Short mmCIF file of C-alpha atoms in Angstrom, two decimals:
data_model
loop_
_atom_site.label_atom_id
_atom_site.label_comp_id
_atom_site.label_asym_id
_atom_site.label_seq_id
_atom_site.Cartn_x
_atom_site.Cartn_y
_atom_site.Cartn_z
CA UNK A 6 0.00 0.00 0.00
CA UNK A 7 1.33 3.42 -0.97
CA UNK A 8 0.62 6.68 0.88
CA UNK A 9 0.43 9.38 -0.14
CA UNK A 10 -0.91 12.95 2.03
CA UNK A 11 -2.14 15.88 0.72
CA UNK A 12 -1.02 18.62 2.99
CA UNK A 13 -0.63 22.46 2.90
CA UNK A 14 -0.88 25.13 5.62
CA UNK A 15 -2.02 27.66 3.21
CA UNK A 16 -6.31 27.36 3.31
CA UNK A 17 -8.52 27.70 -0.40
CA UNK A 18 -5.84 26.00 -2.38
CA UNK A 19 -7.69 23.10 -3.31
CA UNK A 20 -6.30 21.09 -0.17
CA UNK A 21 -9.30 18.51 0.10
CA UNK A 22 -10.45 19.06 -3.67
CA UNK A 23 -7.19 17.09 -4.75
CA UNK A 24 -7.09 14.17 -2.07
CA UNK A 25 -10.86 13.65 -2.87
CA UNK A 26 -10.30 13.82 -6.61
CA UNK A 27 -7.33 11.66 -6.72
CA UNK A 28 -8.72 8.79 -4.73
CA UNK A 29 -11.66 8.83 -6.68
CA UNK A 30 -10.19 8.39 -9.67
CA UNK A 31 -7.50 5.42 -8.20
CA UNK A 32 -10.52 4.03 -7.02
CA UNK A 33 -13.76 4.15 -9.59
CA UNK A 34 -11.30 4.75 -12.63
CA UNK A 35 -8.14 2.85 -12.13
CA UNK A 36 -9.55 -0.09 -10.39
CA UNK A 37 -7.62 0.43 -7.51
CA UNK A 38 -8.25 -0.57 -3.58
CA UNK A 39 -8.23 2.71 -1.86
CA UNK A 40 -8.00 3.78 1.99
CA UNK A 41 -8.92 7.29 2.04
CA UNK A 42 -7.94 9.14 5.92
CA UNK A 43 -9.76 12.30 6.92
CA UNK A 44 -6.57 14.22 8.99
CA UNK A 45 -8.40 17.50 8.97
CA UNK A 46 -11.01 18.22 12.16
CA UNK A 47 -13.23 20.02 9.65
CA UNK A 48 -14.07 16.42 8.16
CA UNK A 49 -14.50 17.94 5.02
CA UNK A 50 -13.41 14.83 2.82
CA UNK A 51 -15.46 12.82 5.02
CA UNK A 52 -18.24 14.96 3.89
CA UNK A 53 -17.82 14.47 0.91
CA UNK A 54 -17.67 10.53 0.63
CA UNK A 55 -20.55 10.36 2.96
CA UNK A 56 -19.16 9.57 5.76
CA UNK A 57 -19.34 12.31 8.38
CA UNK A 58 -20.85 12.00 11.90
CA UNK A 59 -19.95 14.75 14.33
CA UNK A 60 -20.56 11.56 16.96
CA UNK A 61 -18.95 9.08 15.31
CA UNK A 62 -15.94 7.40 15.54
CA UNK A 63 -12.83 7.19 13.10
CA UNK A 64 -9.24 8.50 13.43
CA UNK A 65 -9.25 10.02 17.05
CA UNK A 66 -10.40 6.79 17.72
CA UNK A 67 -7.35 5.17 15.90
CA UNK A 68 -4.92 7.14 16.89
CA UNK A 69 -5.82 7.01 20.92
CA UNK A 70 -7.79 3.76 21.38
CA UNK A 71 -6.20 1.31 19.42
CA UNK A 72 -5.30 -2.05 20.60
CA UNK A 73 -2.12 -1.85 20.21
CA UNK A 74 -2.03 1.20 22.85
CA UNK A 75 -4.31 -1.44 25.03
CA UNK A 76 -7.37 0.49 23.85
CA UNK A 77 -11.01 -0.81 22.20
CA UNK A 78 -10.25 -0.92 18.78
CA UNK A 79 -8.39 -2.64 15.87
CA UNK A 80 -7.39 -0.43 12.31
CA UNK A 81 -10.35 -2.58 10.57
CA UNK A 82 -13.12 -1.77 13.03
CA UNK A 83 -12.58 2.07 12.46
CA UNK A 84 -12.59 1.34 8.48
CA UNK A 85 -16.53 2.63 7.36
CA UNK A 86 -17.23 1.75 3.33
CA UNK A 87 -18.38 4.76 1.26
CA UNK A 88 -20.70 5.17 -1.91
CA UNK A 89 -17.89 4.14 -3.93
CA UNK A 90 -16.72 0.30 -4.85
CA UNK A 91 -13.11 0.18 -3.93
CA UNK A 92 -12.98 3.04 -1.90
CA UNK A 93 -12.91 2.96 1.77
CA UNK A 94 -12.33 5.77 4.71
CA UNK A 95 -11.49 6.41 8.21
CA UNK A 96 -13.44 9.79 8.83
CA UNK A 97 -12.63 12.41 11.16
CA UNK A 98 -14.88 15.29 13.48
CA UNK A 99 -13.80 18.12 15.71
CA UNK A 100 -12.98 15.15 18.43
CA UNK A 101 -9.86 15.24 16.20
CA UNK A 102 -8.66 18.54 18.63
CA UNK A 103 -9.01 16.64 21.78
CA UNK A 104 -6.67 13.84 20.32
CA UNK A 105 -3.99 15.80 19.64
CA UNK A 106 -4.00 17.34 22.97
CA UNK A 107 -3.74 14.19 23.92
CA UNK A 108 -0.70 13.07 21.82
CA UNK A 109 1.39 15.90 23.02
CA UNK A 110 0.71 15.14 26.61
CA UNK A 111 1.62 11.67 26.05
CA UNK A 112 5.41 10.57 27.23
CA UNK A 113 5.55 6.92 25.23
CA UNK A 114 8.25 7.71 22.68
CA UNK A 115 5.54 6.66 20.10
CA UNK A 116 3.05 9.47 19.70
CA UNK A 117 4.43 10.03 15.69
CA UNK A 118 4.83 6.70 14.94
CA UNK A 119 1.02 5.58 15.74
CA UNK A 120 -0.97 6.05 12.66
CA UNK A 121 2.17 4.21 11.02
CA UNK A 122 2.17 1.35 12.76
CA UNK A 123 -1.89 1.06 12.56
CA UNK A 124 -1.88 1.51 8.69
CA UNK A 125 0.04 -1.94 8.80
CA UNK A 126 -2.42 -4.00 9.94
CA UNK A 127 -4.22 -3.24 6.49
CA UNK A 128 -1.87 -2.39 4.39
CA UNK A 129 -2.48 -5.99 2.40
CA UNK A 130 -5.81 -5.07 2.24
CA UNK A 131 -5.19 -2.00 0.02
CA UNK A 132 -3.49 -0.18 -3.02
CA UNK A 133 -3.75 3.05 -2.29
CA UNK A 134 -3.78 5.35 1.15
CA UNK A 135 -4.93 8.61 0.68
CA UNK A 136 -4.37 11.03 3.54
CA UNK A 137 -6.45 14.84 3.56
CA UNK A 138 -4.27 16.54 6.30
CA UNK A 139 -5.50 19.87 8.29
CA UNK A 140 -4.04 22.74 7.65
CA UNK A 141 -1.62 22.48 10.90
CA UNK A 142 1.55 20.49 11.65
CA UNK A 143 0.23 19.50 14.51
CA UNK A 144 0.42 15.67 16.04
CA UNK A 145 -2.29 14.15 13.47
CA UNK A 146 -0.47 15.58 10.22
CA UNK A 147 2.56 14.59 11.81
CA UNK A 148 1.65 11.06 11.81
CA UNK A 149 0.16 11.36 8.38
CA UNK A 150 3.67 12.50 7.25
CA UNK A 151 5.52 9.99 8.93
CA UNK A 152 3.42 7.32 7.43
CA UNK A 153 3.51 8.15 4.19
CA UNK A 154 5.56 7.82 1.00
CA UNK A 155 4.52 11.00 -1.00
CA UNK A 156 3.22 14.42 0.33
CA UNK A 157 1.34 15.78 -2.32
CA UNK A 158 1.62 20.40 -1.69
CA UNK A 159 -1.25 21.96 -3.65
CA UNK A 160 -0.04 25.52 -4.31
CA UNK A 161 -2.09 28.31 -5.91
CA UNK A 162 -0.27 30.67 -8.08
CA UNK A 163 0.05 34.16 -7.02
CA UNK A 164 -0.14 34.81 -2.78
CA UNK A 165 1.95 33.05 0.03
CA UNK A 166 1.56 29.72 -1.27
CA UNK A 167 4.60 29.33 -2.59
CA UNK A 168 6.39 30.02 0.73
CA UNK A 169 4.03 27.79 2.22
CA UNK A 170 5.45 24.60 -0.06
CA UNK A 171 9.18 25.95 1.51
CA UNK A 172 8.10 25.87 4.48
CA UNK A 173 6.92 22.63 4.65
CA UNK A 174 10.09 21.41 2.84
CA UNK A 175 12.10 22.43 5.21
CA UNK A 176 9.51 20.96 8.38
CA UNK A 177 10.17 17.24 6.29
CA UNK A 178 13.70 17.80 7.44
CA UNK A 179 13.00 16.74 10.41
CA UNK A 180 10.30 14.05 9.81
CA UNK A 181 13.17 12.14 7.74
CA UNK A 182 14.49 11.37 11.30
CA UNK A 183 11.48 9.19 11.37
CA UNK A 184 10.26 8.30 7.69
CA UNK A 185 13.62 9.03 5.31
CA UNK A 186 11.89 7.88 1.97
CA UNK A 187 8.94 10.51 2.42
CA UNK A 188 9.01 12.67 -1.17
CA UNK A 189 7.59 15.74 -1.63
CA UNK A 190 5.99 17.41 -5.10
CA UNK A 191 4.18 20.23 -5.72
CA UNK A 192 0.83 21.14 -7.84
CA UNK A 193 -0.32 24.10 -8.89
CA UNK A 194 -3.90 24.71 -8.52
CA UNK A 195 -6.96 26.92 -9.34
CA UNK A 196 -4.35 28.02 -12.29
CA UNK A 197 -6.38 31.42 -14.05
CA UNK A 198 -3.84 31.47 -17.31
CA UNK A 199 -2.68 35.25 -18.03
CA UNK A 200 0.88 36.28 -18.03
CA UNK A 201 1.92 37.07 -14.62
CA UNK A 202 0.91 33.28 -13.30
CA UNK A 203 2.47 31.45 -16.46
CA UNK A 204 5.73 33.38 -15.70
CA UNK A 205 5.71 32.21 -11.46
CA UNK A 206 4.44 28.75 -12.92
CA UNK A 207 7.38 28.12 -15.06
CA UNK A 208 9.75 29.61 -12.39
CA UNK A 209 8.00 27.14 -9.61
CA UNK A 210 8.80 24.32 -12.22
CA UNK A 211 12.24 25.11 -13.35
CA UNK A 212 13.98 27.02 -10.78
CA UNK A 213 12.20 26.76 -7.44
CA UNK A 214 14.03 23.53 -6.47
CA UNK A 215 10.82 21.95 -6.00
CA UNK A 216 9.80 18.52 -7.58
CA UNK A 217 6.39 19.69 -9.65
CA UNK A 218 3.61 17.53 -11.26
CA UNK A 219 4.08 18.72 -14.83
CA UNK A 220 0.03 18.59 -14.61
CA UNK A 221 -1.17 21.75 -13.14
CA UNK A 222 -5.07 22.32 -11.94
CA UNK A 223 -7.24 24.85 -14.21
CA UNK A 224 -9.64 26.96 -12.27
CA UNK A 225 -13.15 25.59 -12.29
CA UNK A 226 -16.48 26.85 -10.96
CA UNK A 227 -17.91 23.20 -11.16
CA UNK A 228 -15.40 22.04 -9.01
CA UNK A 229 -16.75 25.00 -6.39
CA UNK A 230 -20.38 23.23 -7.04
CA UNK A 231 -18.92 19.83 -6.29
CA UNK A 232 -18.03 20.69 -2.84
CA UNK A 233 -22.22 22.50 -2.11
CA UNK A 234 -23.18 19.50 -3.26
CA UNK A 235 -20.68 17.08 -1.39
CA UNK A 236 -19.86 15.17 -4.08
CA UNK A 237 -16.27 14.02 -5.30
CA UNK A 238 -15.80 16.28 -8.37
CA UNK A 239 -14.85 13.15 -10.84
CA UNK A 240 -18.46 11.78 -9.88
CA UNK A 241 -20.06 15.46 -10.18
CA UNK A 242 -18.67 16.12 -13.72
CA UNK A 243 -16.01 13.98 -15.61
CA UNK A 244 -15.73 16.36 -18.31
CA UNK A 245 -15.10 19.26 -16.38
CA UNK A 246 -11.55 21.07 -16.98
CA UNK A 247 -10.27 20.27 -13.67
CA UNK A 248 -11.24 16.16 -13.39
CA UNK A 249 -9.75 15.96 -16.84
CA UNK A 250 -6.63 17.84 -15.23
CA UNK A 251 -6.69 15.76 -12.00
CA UNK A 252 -7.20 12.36 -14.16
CA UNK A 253 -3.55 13.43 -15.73
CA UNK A 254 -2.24 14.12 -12.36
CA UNK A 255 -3.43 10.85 -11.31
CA UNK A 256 -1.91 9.12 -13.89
CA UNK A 257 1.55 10.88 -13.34
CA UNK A 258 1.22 9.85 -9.89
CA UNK A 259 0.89 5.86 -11.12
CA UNK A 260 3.65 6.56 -13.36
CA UNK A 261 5.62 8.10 -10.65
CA UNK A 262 5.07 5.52 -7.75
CA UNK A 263 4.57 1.99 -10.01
CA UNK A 264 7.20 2.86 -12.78
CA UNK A 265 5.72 3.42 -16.14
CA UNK A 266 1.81 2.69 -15.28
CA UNK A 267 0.14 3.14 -18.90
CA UNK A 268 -2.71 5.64 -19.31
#
């Protein structure tokens, strides 16, 4: 199972839009067994793959009560199916808060390495782990990152976003003490093409140092319907600009992670 979490501190880049997108498509399009992970309090993906209970239980759950921590639950139990065949997900609620208050009051020399160690259990079970992140690097994300293989940094051209994605290059520094074969690449999103953004686009890909899905995300209103109606926007509209734009970034990703995956 690979892992990949989407994760920016910047807010309105497309954060959620691109974790939802791209596990629909591994999922519904590609065939593939997907775990999706709501990191994010807000719930929002869980929202939108039908899956949200303010009540229920899911990652806070995981991360604090899990066996293995001589808690209630195993990784399965916490594992709810979703409107989709082949796509799974672990939701999240504002309980999320409370758990990492939790974490950073704990003293077992383990409180990063949970989620890790819990995504093992299933990771037969599964292709694909796709991990929405909130918005802090706080001790949820920093399990997400720890766990995972790629960290996917949405970016939108033309505000602090761009120092966001440095910023969180440099914060991997220091969870390759923990996870050295975490990657990081960058996609541009909500891309409006005039001059100004083509110029900082071809900069970001050439000569910001960053790794860069050659793919970049073209600004559409249906995707801003898909999320009213809390749908994944590949269900909403597979013609629209941006799932035809996130089915190529999908596809680079297979390329990237299997080695030569054919369209």
């Amino acid at each position: 199972m690979k892992i990949i979490a989407v994760m920016n501190q910047k807010g309105g880049i497309g954060k959620t839009m691109t974790a939802a997108s791209i596990a629909y498509i591994l999922g519904q399009e590609q065939e593939k067994k997907v775990l999706v992970i709501d990191a994010d309090q807000q719930g929002n993906i869980s929202m939108l793959y039908g899956a949200y209970d303010p009540e229920g239980r899911g990652l806070p759950d995981l991360l604090e009560n899990h066996e293995r921590e001589g808690g209630t639950y195993t990784t399965s139990e916490l594992i709810k199916t979703t409107p989709y065949d082949r796509i799974d997900i672990i939701p999240c609620n504002g309980y999320l808060m409370n758990t990492n208050m939790y974490l950073m009051k704990t003293e077992e020399g383990n409180q990063i390495l949970r989620l890790a160690e819990d995504l093992e259990d299933v990771a037969a079970a599964y292709d694909y782990c796709v991990i929405d992140c909130g918005l802090i690097m706080d001790m949820t994300v920093m399990n997400a990152l720890v766990a995972a293989d790629l960290v996917i940094v949405p970016v939108k051209l033309g505000g602090f976003e761009i120092e966001a994605a440095d910023n969180m290059d440099e914060q991997l520094e220091s969870i390759r003490k923990f996870n050295d074969r975490i990657r990081m690449k960058v996609l541009i999103t909500m891309r409006q093409k005039n001059k100004t953004t083509l110029q900082v686009e071809e900069w970001l890909k050439e000569n910001s140092g960053h790794d860069c899905f050659q793919t970049v995300i073209r600004r559409s209103v249906v995707a801003e319907k898909s999320t009213i109606a809390h749908v994944p926007l590949p269900k909403f509209s597979k013609g629209c600009i941006a799932s035809q734009d996130y089915r190529a970034v999908t596809y680079e990703l297979l390329r990237n992670l299997e080695g030569g995956q054919d369209e």
